[in-house]
Structure formats: C-alpha cells, structure tokens
CSV table of N, CA and C in Angstrom, one decimal:
chain,number,residue,atom,x,y,z
A,1,MET,N,89.2,111.0,189.8
A,1,MET,CA,88.6,111.9,190.8
A,1,MET,C,87.2,112.2,190.3
A,2,LYS,N,86.3,112.4,191.4
A,2,LYS,CA,85.0,113.0,191.1
A,2,LYS,C,85.1,114.3,190.6
A,3,VAL,N,84.0,114.7,189.7
A,3,VAL,CA,84.0,116.0,189.3
A,3,VAL,C,83.5,117.1,190.3
A,4,LEU,N,84.1,118.1,190.5
A,4,LEU,CA,83.6,119.2,191.4
A,4,LEU,C,82.9,120.2,190.6
A,5,GLU,N,81.8,120.6,191.1
A,5,GLU,CA,81.0,121.7,190.4
A,5,GLU,C,80.7,122.8,191.4
A,6,THR,N,80.7,123.9,190.8
A,6,THR,CA,80.4,125.2,191.6
A,6,THR,C,79.2,125.8,190.8
A,7,GLU,N,78.9,127.0,191.0
A,7,GLU,CA,77.8,127.7,190.4
A,7,GLU,C,78.2,127.8,188.8
A,8,ARG,N,79.4,128.2,188.5
A,8,ARG,CA,79.6,128.5,187.2
A,8,ARG,C,80.7,127.6,186.6
A,9,LEU,N,81.3,126.6,187.4
A,9,LEU,CA,82.5,125.9,187.0
A,9,LEU,C,82.3,124.6,187.2
A,10,ARG,N,83.1,123.7,186.4
A,10,ARG,CA,83.3,122.2,186.5
A,10,ARG,C,84.7,122.0,186.6
A,11,ILE,N,85.2,121.2,187.7
A,11,ILE,CA,86.6,121.0,188.0
A,11,ILE,C,86.7,119.4,187.8
A,12,ARG,N,87.6,119.1,186.8
A,12,ARG,CA,87.7,117.7,186.4
A,12,ARG,C,89.1,117.3,186.0
A,13,ASN,N,89.3,116.1,185.8
A,13,ASN,CA,90.7,115.7,185.3
A,13,ASN,C,90.8,116.2,183.9
A,14,PHE,N,92.0,116.4,183.4
A,14,PHE,CA,92.3,116.8,182.1
A,14,PHE,C,92.1,115.6,181.2
A,15,THR,N,91.8,116.0,179.8
A,15,THR,CA,91.7,115.0,178.7
A,15,THR,C,92.7,115.5,177.7
A,16,ILE,N,93.1,114.7,176.7
A,16,ILE,CA,93.9,115.2,175.5
A,16,ILE,C,93.1,116.3,174.9
A,17,ALA,N,91.8,116.1,174.8
A,17,ALA,CA,91.0,117.1,174.0
A,17,ALA,C,91.0,118.5,174.6
A,18,ASP,N,91.6,118.7,175.7
A,18,ASP,CA,91.7,120.0,176.3
A,18,ASP,C,93.0,120.7,175.8
A,19,ALA,N,93.8,120.0,175.0
A,19,ALA,CA,95.1,120.6,174.6
A,19,ALA,C,95.0,122.1,174.1
A,20,GLU,N,94.2,122.3,173.3
A,20,GLU,CA,94.2,123.7,172.7
A,20,GLU,C,93.8,124.9,173.8
A,21,TYR,N,93.0,124.5,174.7
A,21,TYR,CA,92.7,125.4,175.8
A,21,TYR,C,93.8,125.6,176.7
A,22,TYR,N,94.4,124.4,177.0
A,22,TYR,CA,95.5,124.4,177.9
A,22,TYR,C,96.8,125.3,177.3
A,23,MET,N,97.0,125.0,176.0
A,23,MET,CA,98.0,125.8,175.4
A,23,MET,C,97.7,127.3,175.5
A,24,ALA,N,96.6,127.8,175.5
A,24,ALA,CA,96.2,129.2,175.5
A,24,ALA,C,96.9,129.9,176.6
A,25,TYR,N,97.1,129.1,177.7
A,25,TYR,CA,97.8,129.8,178.8
A,25,TYR,C,99.2,129.3,179.2
A,26,ALA,N,99.4,128.0,178.8
A,26,ALA,CA,100.7,127.3,179.0
A,26,ALA,C,101.7,127.8,178.1
A,27,ALA,N,101.4,128.2,176.9
A,27,ALA,CA,102.4,128.7,176.0
A,27,ALA,C,103.0,130.1,176.3
A,28,HIS,N,102.4,130.7,177.2
A,28,HIS,CA,102.9,132.1,177.6
A,28,HIS,C,102.9,132.4,179.1
A,29,PRO,N,103.5,131.6,179.8
A,29,PRO,CA,103.4,131.8,181.2
A,29,PRO,C,103.8,133.1,181.7
A,30,ARG,N,103.0,133.6,182.6
A,30,ARG,CA,103.1,135.0,183.2
A,30,ARG,C,103.9,135.0,184.4
A,31,VAL,N,104.0,134.0,185.1
A,31,VAL,CA,104.6,133.8,186.4
A,31,VAL,C,105.8,132.9,186.2
A,32,ASN,N,107.0,133.4,186.7
A,32,ASN,CA,108.1,132.6,186.4
A,32,ASN,C,108.1,131.1,186.9
A,33,CYS,N,107.3,130.8,187.9
A,33,CYS,CA,107.3,129.4,188.3
A,33,CYS,C,106.6,128.4,187.4
A,34,PHE,N,106.0,128.9,186.4
A,34,PHE,CA,105.4,128.1,185.3
A,34,PHE,C,106.1,128.1,184.1
A,35,VAL,N,107.3,128.7,184.1
A,35,VAL,CA,108.2,128.7,182.8
A,35,VAL,C,108.5,127.2,182.4
A,36,ARG,N,108.7,126.4,183.4
A,36,ARG,CA,109.2,125.0,183.2
A,36,ARG,C,108.0,124.2,182.7
A,37,ASP,N,106.7,124.7,182.8
A,37,ASP,CA,105.6,124.0,182.3
A,37,ASP,C,105.2,124.6,180.8
A,38,LYS,N,106.0,125.4,180.3
A,38,LYS,CA,105.7,126.1,178.9
A,38,LYS,C,105.6,125.1,177.9
A,39,VAL,N,104.7,125.2,177.0
A,39,VAL,CA,104.4,124.3,175.9
A,39,VAL,C,104.6,125.3,174.7
A,40,SER,N,105.1,124.8,173.5
A,40,SER,CA,105.3,125.4,172.3
A,40,SER,C,104.4,125.0,171.2
A,41,THR,N,103.9,123.7,171.3
A,41,THR,CA,103.2,123.2,170.2
A,41,THR,C,101.9,122.6,170.8
A,42,LEU,N,100.9,122.3,169.8
A,42,LEU,CA,99.8,121.5,170.3
A,42,LEU,C,100.1,120.1,170.7
A,43,GLU,N,101.1,119.5,170.0
A,43,GLU,CA,101.5,118.2,170.3
A,43,GLU,C,102.1,118.1,171.7
A,44,GLU,N,103.0,119.0,172.1
A,44,GLU,CA,103.4,119.2,173.4
A,44,GLU,C,102.3,119.3,174.5
A,45,ALA,N,101.4,120.1,174.2
A,45,ALA,CA,100.3,120.3,175.2
A,45,ALA,C,99.5,119.0,175.3
A,46,ALA,N,99.2,118.3,174.2
A,46,ALA,CA,98.6,117.0,174.2
A,46,ALA,C,99.3,116.0,175.0
A,47,ALA,N,100.5,116.0,174.8
A,47,ALA,CA,101.4,115.0,175.5
A,47,ALA,C,101.5,115.2,177.0
A,48,ARG,N,101.5,116.6,177.4
A,48,ARG,CA,101.4,116.9,178.9
A,48,ARG,C,100.2,116.5,179.5
A,49,LEU,N,99.2,116.7,178.7
A,49,LEU,CA,97.9,116.4,179.2
A,49,LEU,C,97.5,114.8,179.2
A,50,GLU,N,98.1,114.2,178.3
A,50,GLU,CA,97.9,112.7,178.4
A,50,GLU,C,98.5,112.3,179.7
A,51,LYS,N,99.7,112.9,180.1
A,51,LYS,CA,100.3,112.3,181.4
A,51,LYS,C,99.4,112.9,182.5
A,52,ARG,N,98.9,114.0,182.5
A,52,ARG,CA,98.1,114.7,183.7
A,52,ARG,C,96.6,114.0,183.7
A,53,SER,N,96.2,113.4,182.6
A,53,SER,CA,94.8,113.0,182.6
A,53,SER,C,94.4,111.8,183.7
A,54,GLY,N,95.6,111.3,184.1
A,54,GLY,CA,95.2,110.3,185.2
A,54,GLY,C,95.7,110.7,186.5
A,55,ASP,N,96.1,112.0,186.6
A,55,ASP,CA,96.8,112.5,187.8
A,55,ASP,C,95.8,113.5,188.5
A,56,ASP,N,95.3,113.1,189.7
A,56,ASP,CA,94.2,113.9,190.4
A,56,ASP,C,95.0,115.1,191.0
A,57,GLY,N,96.3,115.2,190.9
A,57,GLY,CA,97.0,116.4,191.4
A,57,GLY,C,96.9,117.5,190.5
A,58,TYR,N,96.5,117.4,189.2
A,58,TYR,CA,96.3,118.5,188.2
A,58,TYR,C,94.8,118.4,187.6
A,59,LEU,N,94.2,119.4,188.0
A,59,LEU,CA,92.7,119.5,187.5
A,59,LEU,C,92.4,120.7,186.7
A,60,ALA,N,91.6,120.3,185.7
A,60,ALA,CA,91.2,121.3,184.8
A,60,ALA,C,90.1,122.2,185.3
A,61,VAL,N,90.1,123.5,185.2
A,61,VAL,CA,89.1,124.2,185.5
A,61,VAL,C,88.2,124.8,184.4
A,62,CYS,N,87.0,124.4,184.2
A,62,CYS,CA,86.1,124.6,183.1
A,62,CYS,C,84.9,125.3,183.3
A,63,LEU,N,84.5,126.1,182.3
A,63,LEU,CA,83.3,126.8,182.4
A,63,LEU,C,82.2,125.7,182.1
A,64,LYS,N,81.2,125.8,183.2
A,64,LYS,CA,80.2,124.8,183.2
A,64,LYS,C,79.3,124.7,181.9
A,65,GLU,N,79.0,125.8,181.3
A,65,GLU,CA,78.2,125.8,180.1
A,65,GLU,C,78.8,125.2,179.0
A,66,SER,N,80.1,125.4,178.8
A,66,SER,CA,80.7,125.0,177.6
A,66,SER,C,81.9,123.9,177.7
A,67,ASP,N,82.3,123.6,178.9
A,67,ASP,CA,83.4,122.7,179.2
A,67,ASP,C,84.7,123.3,178.7
A,68,VAL,N,84.8,124.6,178.4
A,68,VAL,CA,86.0,125.3,178.0
A,68,VAL,C,86.9,125.3,179.2
A,69,VAL,N,88.2,124.8,179.0
A,69,VAL,CA,89.3,124.9,180.2
A,69,VAL,C,89.7,126.4,180.2
A,70,ILE,N,89.7,126.9,181.3
A,70,ILE,CA,90.1,128.4,181.6
A,70,ILE,C,91.3,128.5,182.5
A,71,GLY,N,91.7,127.3,183.0
A,71,GLY,CA,92.8,127.3,183.9
A,71,GLY,C,93.0,126.0,184.6
A,72,GLU,N,93.8,125.9,185.6
A,72,GLU,CA,94.0,124.6,186.3
A,72,GLU,C,94.3,124.9,187.8
A,73,LEU,N,93.9,123.9,188.6
A,73,LEU,CA,94.4,123.8,189.9
A,73,LEU,C,95.3,122.6,190.1
A,74,PHE,N,96.2,122.7,191.1
A,74,PHE,CA,97.0,121.6,191.5
A,74,PHE,C,97.2,121.4,192.9
A,75,SER,N,97.3,120.2,193.3
A,75,SER,CA,97.7,119.9,194.8
A,75,SER,C,98.5,118.7,194.8
A,76,HIS,N,99.5,118.7,195.8
A,76,HIS,CA,100.4,117.7,195.9
A,76,HIS,C,100.4,117.3,197.5
A,77,PHE,N,100.2,116.0,197.6
A,77,PHE,CA,100.0,115.4,198.9
A,77,PHE,C,101.5,115.3,199.6
A,78,GLU,N,101.5,115.6,200.9
A,78,GLU,CA,102.7,115.3,201.7
A,78,GLU,C,102.3,114.6,202.9
A,79,GLU,N,102.9,113.4,203.2
A,79,GLU,CA,102.5,112.7,204.5
A,79,GLU,C,102.6,113.5,205.7
A,80,PRO,N,101.7,113.5,206.6
A,80,PRO,CA,100.7,112.5,206.7
A,80,PRO,C,99.3,113.1,206.2
A,81,ASP,N,99.2,114.5,206.2
A,81,ASP,CA,97.9,115.2,206.1
A,81,ASP,C,98.0,116.5,205.5
A,82,THR,N,98.9,116.8,204.7
A,82,THR,CA,99.3,118.1,204.2
A,82,THR,C,99.2,118.1,202.6
A,83,TYR,N,98.7,119.2,202.1
A,83,TYR,CA,98.8,119.3,200.6
A,83,TYR,C,99.3,120.8,200.2
A,84,GLY,N,100.3,120.8,199.3
A,84,GLY,CA,100.7,122.1,198.7
A,84,GLY,C,99.7,122.3,197.5
A,85,ILE,N,99.3,123.5,197.3
A,85,ILE,CA,98.2,123.9,196.4
A,85,ILE,C,98.7,125.1,195.4
A,86,GLY,N,98.1,125.2,194.3
A,86,GLY,CA,98.4,126.2,193.4
A,86,GLY,C,97.4,126.4,192.3
A,87,TRP,N,97.7,127.2,191.5
A,87,TRP,CA,96.7,127.6,190.3
A,87,TRP,C,97.4,128.3,189.3
A,88,SER,N,96.8,128.2,187.9
A,88,SER,CA,97.2,128.9,186.9
A,88,SER,C,96.1,129.2,185.9
A,89,PHE,N,95.8,130.3,185.6
A,89,PHE,CA,94.6,130.7,184.7
A,89,PHE,C,95.0,131.5,183.4
A,90,ASN,N,94.1,131.3,182.4
A,90,ASN,CA,94.2,132.0,181.3
A,90,ASN,C,93.9,133.5,181.5
A,91,VAL,N,94.7,134.4,181.2
A,91,VAL,CA,94.5,135.9,181.4
A,91,VAL,C,93.2,136.3,180.9
A,92,LYS,N,92.7,135.7,179.9
A,92,LYS,CA,91.4,136.1,179.4
A,92,LYS,C,90.3,136.1,180.2
A,93,TYR,N,90.4,135.2,181.2
A,93,TYR,CA,89.4,134.9,182.3
A,93,TYR,C,89.5,135.6,183.7
A,94,GLU,N,90.5,136.4,183.7
A,94,GLU,CA,91.0,137.0,185.0
A,94,GLU,C,89.9,138.1,185.3
A,95,GLY,N,89.7,138.3,186.6
A,95,GLY,CA,88.9,139.3,187.1
A,95,GLY,C,87.5,139.0,187.2
A,96,LYS,N,87.1,137.8,187.1
A,96,LYS,CA,85.7,137.3,187.2
A,96,LYS,C,85.4,136.5,188.3
A,97,GLY,N,86.4,136.3,189.1
A,97,GLY,CA,86.2,135.5,190.4
A,97,GLY,C,86.3,133.9,190.2
A,98,TYR,N,86.7,133.5,189.0
A,98,TYR,CA,86.7,132.1,188.8
A,98,TYR,C,87.8,131.5,189.6
A,99,ALA,N,89.1,132.1,189.7
A,99,ALA,CA,90.1,131.5,190.5
A,99,ALA,C,89.6,131.3,191.9
A,100,ARG,N,89.1,132.1,192.6
A,100,ARG,CA,88.5,132.1,193.9
A,100,ARG,C,87.5,131.0,194.0
A,101,GLU,N,86.5,131.0,193.1
A,101,GLU,CA,85.5,130.1,193.2
A,101,GLU,C,86.0,128.6,193.0
A,102,SER,N,87.0,128.4,192.0
A,102,SER,CA,87.6,127.0,192.0
A,102,SER,C,88.3,126.7,193.0
A,103,ALA,N,89.2,127.6,193.5
A,103,ALA,CA,90.0,127.3,194.7
A,103,ALA,C,89.2,127.0,195.9
A,104,GLU,N,88.1,127.7,196.1
A,104,GLU,CA,87.3,127.4,197.4
A,104,GLU,C,86.8,125.9,197.2
A,105,ALA,N,86.4,125.5,195.9
A,105,ALA,CA,85.9,124.2,195.9
A,105,ALA,C,87.0,123.1,196.1
A,106,LEU,N,88.2,123.4,195.7
A,106,LEU,CA,89.4,122.6,196.0
A,106,LEU,C,89.7,122.4,197.4
A,107,LEU,N,89.7,123.6,198.1
A,107,LEU,CA,90.0,123.5,199.6
A,107,LEU,C,88.8,122.7,200.4
A,108,THR,N,87.7,123.0,200.0
A,108,THR,CA,86.6,122.2,200.5
A,108,THR,C,86.8,120.8,200.3
A,109,TYR,N,87.0,120.4,199.1
A,109,TYR,CA,87.4,119.0,198.7
A,109,TYR,C,88.5,118.4,199.5
A,110,LEU,N,89.6,119.1,199.6
A,110,LEU,CA,90.8,118.6,200.2
A,110,LEU,C,90.6,118.4,201.7
A,111,PHE,N,89.9,119.5,202.4
A,111,PHE,CA,89.6,119.4,203.8
A,111,PHE,C,88.6,118.3,204.1
A,112,GLU,N,87.6,118.2,203.4
A,112,GLU,CA,86.3,117.4,203.7
A,112,GLU,C,86.5,116.0,203.2
A,113,GLU,N,86.9,115.8,202.0
A,113,GLU,CA,86.9,114.5,201.3
A,113,GLU,C,88.4,113.8,201.6
A,114,ARG,N,89.4,114.5,201.4
A,114,ARG,CA,90.8,114.0,201.4
A,114,ARG,C,91.3,114.1,202.9
A,115,GLN,N,90.5,114.7,203.9
A,115,GLN,CA,90.9,114.8,205.2
A,115,GLN,C,92.3,115.6,205.5
A,116,ALA,N,92.6,116.6,204.6
A,116,ALA,CA,93.8,117.4,204.8
A,116,ALA,C,93.6,118.1,206.2
A,117,ARG,N,94.7,118.2,206.8
A,117,ARG,CA,94.7,119.0,208.1
A,117,ARG,C,95.2,120.3,207.8
A,118,ARG,N,96.2,120.4,206.8
A,118,ARG,CA,96.9,121.7,206.4
A,118,ARG,C,97.1,121.9,205.0
A,119,LEU,N,96.9,123.0,204.5
A,119,LEU,CA,97.3,123.3,203.1
A,119,LEU,C,98.2,124.5,203.1
A,120,TYR,N,99.1,124.5,202.1
A,120,TYR,CA,100.0,125.7,201.9
A,120,TYR,C,100.3,125.8,200.5
A,121,ALA,N,100.6,127.2,200.2
A,121,ALA,CA,101.0,127.7,198.8
A,121,ALA,C,102.1,128.5,198.9
A,122,TYR,N,103.1,128.4,197.8
A,122,TYR,CA,104.2,129.2,197.7
A,122,TYR,C,103.8,130.3,196.6
A,123,VAL,N,104.1,131.5,196.8
A,123,VAL,CA,103.7,132.6,195.9
A,123,VAL,C,104.9,133.5,195.8
A,124,GLU,N,105.4,133.8,194.6
A,124,GLU,CA,106.4,134.7,194.4
A,124,GLU,C,106.1,136.1,194.8
A,125,ASP,N,107.1,136.9,195.3
A,125,ASP,CA,106.8,138.2,195.9
A,125,ASP,C,106.2,139.2,194.8
A,126,ASP,N,106.4,139.0,193.6
A,126,ASP,CA,105.9,139.8,192.5
A,126,ASP,C,104.4,139.3,192.0
A,127,ASN,N,103.9,138.2,192.4
A,127,ASN,CA,102.8,137.7,192.0
A,127,ASN,C,101.6,138.1,192.8
A,128,LEU,N,101.2,139.5,192.7
A,128,LEU,CA,100.2,140.1,193.5
A,128,LEU,C,98.9,139.5,193.5
A,129,ARG,N,98.4,139.0,192.4
A,129,ARG,CA,97.1,138.4,192.0
A,129,ARG,C,97.0,137.1,193.0
A,130,SER,N,98.0,136.3,192.9
A,130,SER,CA,98.0,135.0,193.8
A,130,SER,C,98.0,135.3,195.3
A,131,GLN,N,98.8,136.3,195.6
A,131,GLN,CA,98.8,136.7,197.1
A,131,GLN,C,97.6,137.1,197.5
A,132,LYS,N,96.8,137.9,196.7
A,132,LYS,CA,95.6,138.3,197.0
A,132,LYS,C,94.5,137.2,197.1
A,133,LEU,N,94.6,136.3,196.2
A,133,LEU,CA,93.8,135.2,196.3
A,133,LEU,C,94.0,134.3,197.5
A,134,CYS,N,95.2,134.0,197.8
A,134,CYS,CA,95.5,133.3,199.2
A,134,CYS,C,94.8,134.0,200.4
A,135,GLU,N,94.9,135.3,200.4
A,135,GLU,CA,94.3,136.1,201.4
A,135,GLU,C,92.7,136.0,201.4
A,136,LYS,N,92.2,136.1,200.2
A,136,LYS,CA,90.7,135.9,200.2
A,136,LYS,C,90.2,134.5,200.6
A,137,LEU,N,91.1,133.5,200.5
A,137,LEU,CA,90.8,132.2,200.8
A,137,LEU,C,91.0,132.0,202.3
A,138,GLY,N,91.5,133.0,203.1
A,138,GLY,CA,91.7,132.9,204.5
A,138,GLY,C,93.0,132.4,204.8
A,139,MET,N,94.0,132.3,203.9
A,139,MET,CA,95.3,131.7,204.2
A,139,MET,C,96.1,132.9,204.8
A,140,ARG,N,97.0,132.6,205.6
A,140,ARG,CA,97.8,133.5,206.3
A,140,ARG,C,99.2,133.3,205.7
A,141,GLN,N,99.9,134.5,205.6
A,141,GLN,CA,101.3,134.5,205.3
A,141,GLN,C,102.2,134.2,206.5
A,142,GLU,N,102.9,133.0,206.3
A,142,GLU,CA,103.7,132.6,207.4
A,142,GLU,C,105.1,133.0,207.2
A,143,GLY,N,105.5,133.5,206.2
A,143,GLY,CA,106.9,134.0,206.1
A,143,GLY,C,107.3,134.2,204.6
A,144,CYS,N,108.6,134.8,204.4
A,144,CYS,CA,109.1,134.9,203.1
A,144,CYS,C,110.4,134.3,203.1
A,145,PHE,N,110.6,133.5,202.0
A,145,PHE,CA,111.9,132.8,201.7
A,145,PHE,C,112.8,133.6,200.8
A,146,LYS,N,113.7,134.3,201.3
A,146,LYS,CA,114.6,135.2,200.5
A,146,LYS,C,115.3,134.3,199.5
A,147,GLU,N,115.3,134.7,198.3
A,147,GLU,CA,116.2,134.2,197.3
A,147,GLU,C,116.0,132.6,197.3
A,148,PHE,N,114.7,132.2,197.3
A,148,PHE,CA,114.4,130.8,197.5
A,148,PHE,C,114.6,129.9,196.5
A,149,ILE,N,114.2,130.3,195.3
A,149,ILE,CA,114.3,129.3,194.1
A,149,ILE,C,114.5,130.1,192.8
A,150,SER,N,115.1,129.5,191.8
A,150,SER,CA,115.4,130.0,190.6
A,150,SER,C,114.5,129.3,189.5
A,151,PHE,N,113.9,130.0,188.7
A,151,PHE,CA,113.1,129.5,187.6
A,151,PHE,C,113.7,130.1,186.2
A,152,THR,N,114.3,131.2,186.3
A,152,THR,CA,114.9,131.8,185.1
A,152,THR,C,116.3,132.4,185.3
A,153,ASN,N,117.0,132.9,184.4
A,153,ASN,CA,118.3,133.5,184.5
A,153,ASN,C,118.2,135.1,184.3
A,154,ASN,N,119.2,135.7,185.0
A,154,ASN,CA,119.4,137.1,184.7
A,154,ASN,C,120.0,137.2,183.2
A,155,GLU,N,120.1,138.5,182.9
A,155,GLU,CA,120.6,138.8,181.4
A,155,GLU,C,122.1,138.2,181.3
A,156,ASP,N,122.9,138.2,182.4
A,156,ASP,CA,124.2,137.7,182.3
A,156,ASP,C,124.3,136.1,182.5
A,157,GLY,N,123.1,135.4,182.5
A,157,GLY,CA,123.1,134.0,182.6
A,157,GLY,C,123.0,133.4,184.0
A,158,THR,N,123.3,134.2,184.9
A,158,THR,CA,123.2,133.6,186.4
A,158,THR,C,121.9,133.4,186.8
A,159,PRO,N,121.6,132.6,187.7
A,159,PRO,CA,120.2,132.3,188.1
A,159,PRO,C,119.6,133.5,188.8
A,160,LYS,N,118.3,133.7,188.3
A,160,LYS,CA,117.6,134.9,189.1
A,160,LYS,C,116.8,134.2,190.2
A,161,TYR,N,117.1,134.4,191.4
A,161,TYR,CA,116.4,133.9,192.5
A,161,TYR,C,115.2,134.7,192.9
A,162,GLU,N,114.0,133.9,193.2
A,162,GLU,CA,112.8,134.5,193.6
A,162,GLU,C,112.6,134.6,195.1
A,163,ASN,N,112.1,135.7,195.6
A,163,ASN,CA,111.6,135.7,197.0
A,163,ASN,C,110.2,135.1,196.9
A,164,THR,N,110.0,134.2,197.8
A,164,THR,CA,108.8,133.5,197.8
A,164,THR,C,108.0,133.5,199.1
A,165,TYR,N,106.8,134.0,199.1
A,165,TYR,CA,105.9,133.9,200.3
A,165,TYR,C,105.4,132.5,200.5
A,166,HIS,N,105.3,132.1,201.8
A,166,HIS,CA,104.6,130.9,202.2
A,166,HIS,C,103.3,131.1,202.8
A,167,TYR,N,102.2,130.7,202.3
A,167,TYR,CA,100.9,130.9,202.9
A,167,TYR,C,100.4,129.6,203.3
A,168,ALA,N,99.6,129.6,204.4
A,168,ALA,CA,99.0,128.3,204.8
A,168,ALA,C,97.6,128.4,205.4
A,169,LEU,N,96.9,127.3,205.6
A,169,LEU,CA,95.6,127.3,206.2
A,169,LEU,C,95.3,125.9,206.8
A,170,LEU,N,94.8,125.9,208.1
A,170,LEU,CA,94.6,124.8,208.7
A,170,LEU,C,93.0,124.4,208.5
A,171,LYS,N,92.7,123.2,208.7
A,171,LYS,CA,91.4,122.7,208.5
A,171,LYS,C,90.4,123.4,209.5
A,172,ARG,N,90.8,123.5,210.7
A,172,ARG,CA,90.1,124.2,211.7
A,172,ARG,C,89.8,125.6,211.4
A,173,GLU,N,90.7,126.3,210.9
A,173,GLU,CA,90.5,127.7,210.3
A,173,GLU,C,89.4,127.7,209.3
A,174,TRP,N,89.6,126.8,208.3
A,174,TRP,CA,88.7,126.9,207.1
A,174,TRP,C,87.3,126.6,207.7
A,175,LEU,N,87.2,125.7,208.5
A,175,LEU,CA,85.8,125.4,209.1
A,175,LEU,C,85.3,126.5,209.8
A,176,GLY,N,86.1,127.1,210.6
A,176,GLY,CA,85.7,128.4,211.3
A,176,GLY,C,85.2,129.5,210.4
A,177,GLN,N,85.9,129.6,209.3
A,177,GLN,CA,85.5,130.6,208.3
A,177,GLN,C,84.3,130.3,207.6
A,178,ALA,N,84.0,128.9,207.3
A,178,ALA,CA,82.8,128.5,206.8
A,178,ALA,C,81.6,128.8,207.7
A,179,ALA,N,81.9,128.7,209.0
A,179,ALA,CA,80.7,129.0,209.9
A,179,ALA,C,80.5,130.5,209.9
A,180,GLN,N,81.5,131.3,209.8
A,180,GLN,CA,81.2,132.7,209.6
A,180,GLN,C,80.6,133.2,208.4
A,181,ARG,N,80.9,132.5,207.3
A,181,ARG,CA,80.3,132.8,206.0
A,181,ARG,C,78.8,132.4,205.9
A,182,GLN,N,78.4,131.5,206.7
A,182,GLN,CA,77.0,131.1,206.7
A,182,GLN,C,76.1,131.9,207.6
A,183,ARG,N,76.6,132.8,208.4
A,183,ARG,CA,75.9,133.7,209.3
A,183,ARG,C,75.4,134.9,208.5
C-alpha cells in the first residue's frame, strides 16, 4: 500500500521493527474486542507484525517526525464495495486528535482510491471514545445489537456478551461533508 500522510502522521504498513511500539498498546488492551489481539512478549508482537506487514488491512499510524507507531487502523473488504473499519491507539497519545486525523485519511483513501461505497464500524456500548470518533467522522449510528458477541467471560466463567453499536457512512455522505468542510 502507498503511504498516507497527514499534517502530523504517516500511515503505512507495519514492519517487524515496530514490535516494541505495537506491544506498548497491544499488551494491555483497554477494549474487550482487542483481547484476542493481546501480546505478552516482544517475540509475539514481532510474529504478529510479520504477518501484518504484507496485509494492507492493518496499517501502522506513526508520528511523522519520528516514525514512532502510536496506533493502528484496520479495514476489511466485503464484496462488492464495502469496508468494515476500526482503530486502536496507545493511551499515551489520546486526546491529541491523532485518531481522528488518521481515520479521516483512511476514509478518504477508501472512498477515493479503493472506490468504497459504504464503510461501517462496530463499537461496544461502553467504548465512548470510539463512539465519539465515529460521530466526528460523520458516521451515523444505525442500530445496537444486543448481546451481540463475547470477547471475555464473566466471573462465573460464562460468556460476557457485549452490546454493540453499528455505525456507517456512505461515500456520497462523505463527499457532501467534504464540500461542507471546504466552505
């Protein structure tokens, strides 16, 4: 994939050299949906990134000046013209607008270069930061799936089911918002 650049960020494929930065947020997932991506050692992180290095569906979000990985974006293609999207960031870099800046670059890339017609994101009902980001990106909440999926267990060992919001955005809506932003 080509490198995407914003004012402060570079969005690129992962490399094995990113393992230490990746581990900084992947070792301690704060959102249940990332529990299955948890890594415990630098070797596990390097092995995961070796697989992801050739996968345009997982992209490293880096500070432009230092190339330090501060998070990731992901997108998964669904025939014929839809992508599921998401993100995960190191808590150390929250509150600075990096998630929004990088997600806007990804949306622009998917709509303009990959010819996506529709993008969607699943967000757990307790993940307020991601819900807010979806809204800032102009995505609309289309519904809530009650007890949709389980990533963890309750104290008694039974599955803990997550209520999950479904957000979406159409290309024509994104383009309309872009025209509004330029005014």
